[in-house]
C-alpha positions as a printed NumPy array, in Angstrom:
array([[ -79.896,  118.07 , -169.323],
       [ -77.693,  116.554, -171.994],
       [ -75.6  ,  113.412, -171.53 ],
       [ -72.367,  115.391, -171.677],
       [ -73.615,  117.722, -168.912],
       [ -74.527,  114.735, -166.737],
       [ -71.08 ,  113.194, -167.259],
       [ -69.338,  116.469, -166.425],
       [ -71.506,  116.909, -163.328],
       [ -70.81 ,  113.322, -162.229],
       [ -67.072,  113.667, -162.72 ],
       [ -67.097,  116.97 , -160.85 ],
       [ -69.026,  115.477, -157.912],
       [ -66.734,  112.439, -157.755],
       [ -63.607,  114.607, -157.837],
       [ -65.004,  116.956, -155.181],
       [ -65.943,  114.091, -152.846],
       [ -62.557,  112.45 , -153.458],
       [ -60.743,  115.684, -152.683],
       [ -62.664,  116.254, -149.438],
       [ -62.128,  112.642, -148.346],
       [ -58.434,  112.841, -149.205],
       [ -57.977,  116.01 , -147.16 ],
       [ -59.741,  114.454, -144.144],
       [ -57.593,  111.325, -144.351],
       [ -54.44 ,  113.417, -144.677],
       [ -55.41 ,  115.519, -141.629],
       [ -56.095,  112.375, -139.59 ],
       [ -52.689,  110.95 , -140.468],
       [ -50.999,  114.245, -139.635],
       [ -52.717,  114.387, -136.226],
       [ -51.624,  110.818, -135.5  ],
       [ -48.025,  111.608, -136.473],
       [ -48.072,  114.636, -134.161],
       [ -49.318,  112.486, -131.271],
       [ -46.59 ,  109.922, -131.957],
       [ -44.03 ,  112.725, -131.985],
       [ -45.117,  113.863, -128.539],
       [ -44.921,  110.299, -127.24 ],
       [ -41.412,  109.917, -128.711],
       [ -40.333,  113.198, -127.105],
       [ -41.584,  112.072, -123.691],
       [ -39.795,  108.732, -124.106],
       [ -36.6  ,  110.515, -125.187],
       [ -36.747,  112.795, -122.123],
       [ -37.204,  109.781, -119.831],
       [ -34.215,  108.023, -121.407],
       [ -32.152,  111.181, -120.993],
       [ -33.084,  111.4  , -117.292],
       [ -32.252,  107.711, -116.833],
       [ -28.891,  108.178, -118.553],
       [ -28.079,  111.18 , -116.361],
       [ -29.023,  109.226, -113.243],
       [ -26.827,  106.306, -114.318],
       [ -23.958,  108.676, -115.073],
       [ -24.24 ,  110.261, -111.621],
       [ -24.293,  106.809, -110.024],
       [ -21.185,  105.806, -111.953],
       [ -19.408,  109.004, -110.962],
       [ -20.227,  108.356, -107.305],
       [ -19.065,  104.747, -107.552],
       [ -15.841,  105.824, -109.256],
       [ -15.122,  108.331, -106.493],
       [ -15.817,  105.674, -103.861],
       [ -13.518,  103.213, -105.621],
       [ -10.751,  105.796, -105.89 ],
       [ -11.084,  106.621, -102.182],
       [ -10.862,  102.951, -101.249],
       [  -7.839,  102.504, -103.525],
       [  -6.126,  105.519, -101.975],
       [  -6.831,  104.188,  -98.459],
       [  -5.38 ,  100.816,  -99.352],
       [  -2.273,  102.407, -100.823],
       [  -1.735,  104.625,  -97.777],
       [  -2.364,  101.706,  -95.432],
       [   0.307,   99.591,  -97.161],
       [   2.802,  102.381,  -96.978],
       [   5.624,  102.988,  -99.413],
       [   6.92 ,   99.844, -101.051],
       [  10.643,   99.983, -101.752]])
């Protein structure tokens, strides 16, 4: 085997191993990003549920406050 053939074979092996390693690393990163995306989606859904719960609580409190205000106004009677 000539020196040029050995160099070509070596370069080819190094490039092949580098390509395979690069693909595996890229797939690992992609899998990790997908897992993080799922975790972010779950967190986003929980925040949305919390926000809806808080909104419903505020609506209920507003209605209660308006009822109390209306009772106070009717209890005082007309002010002329």
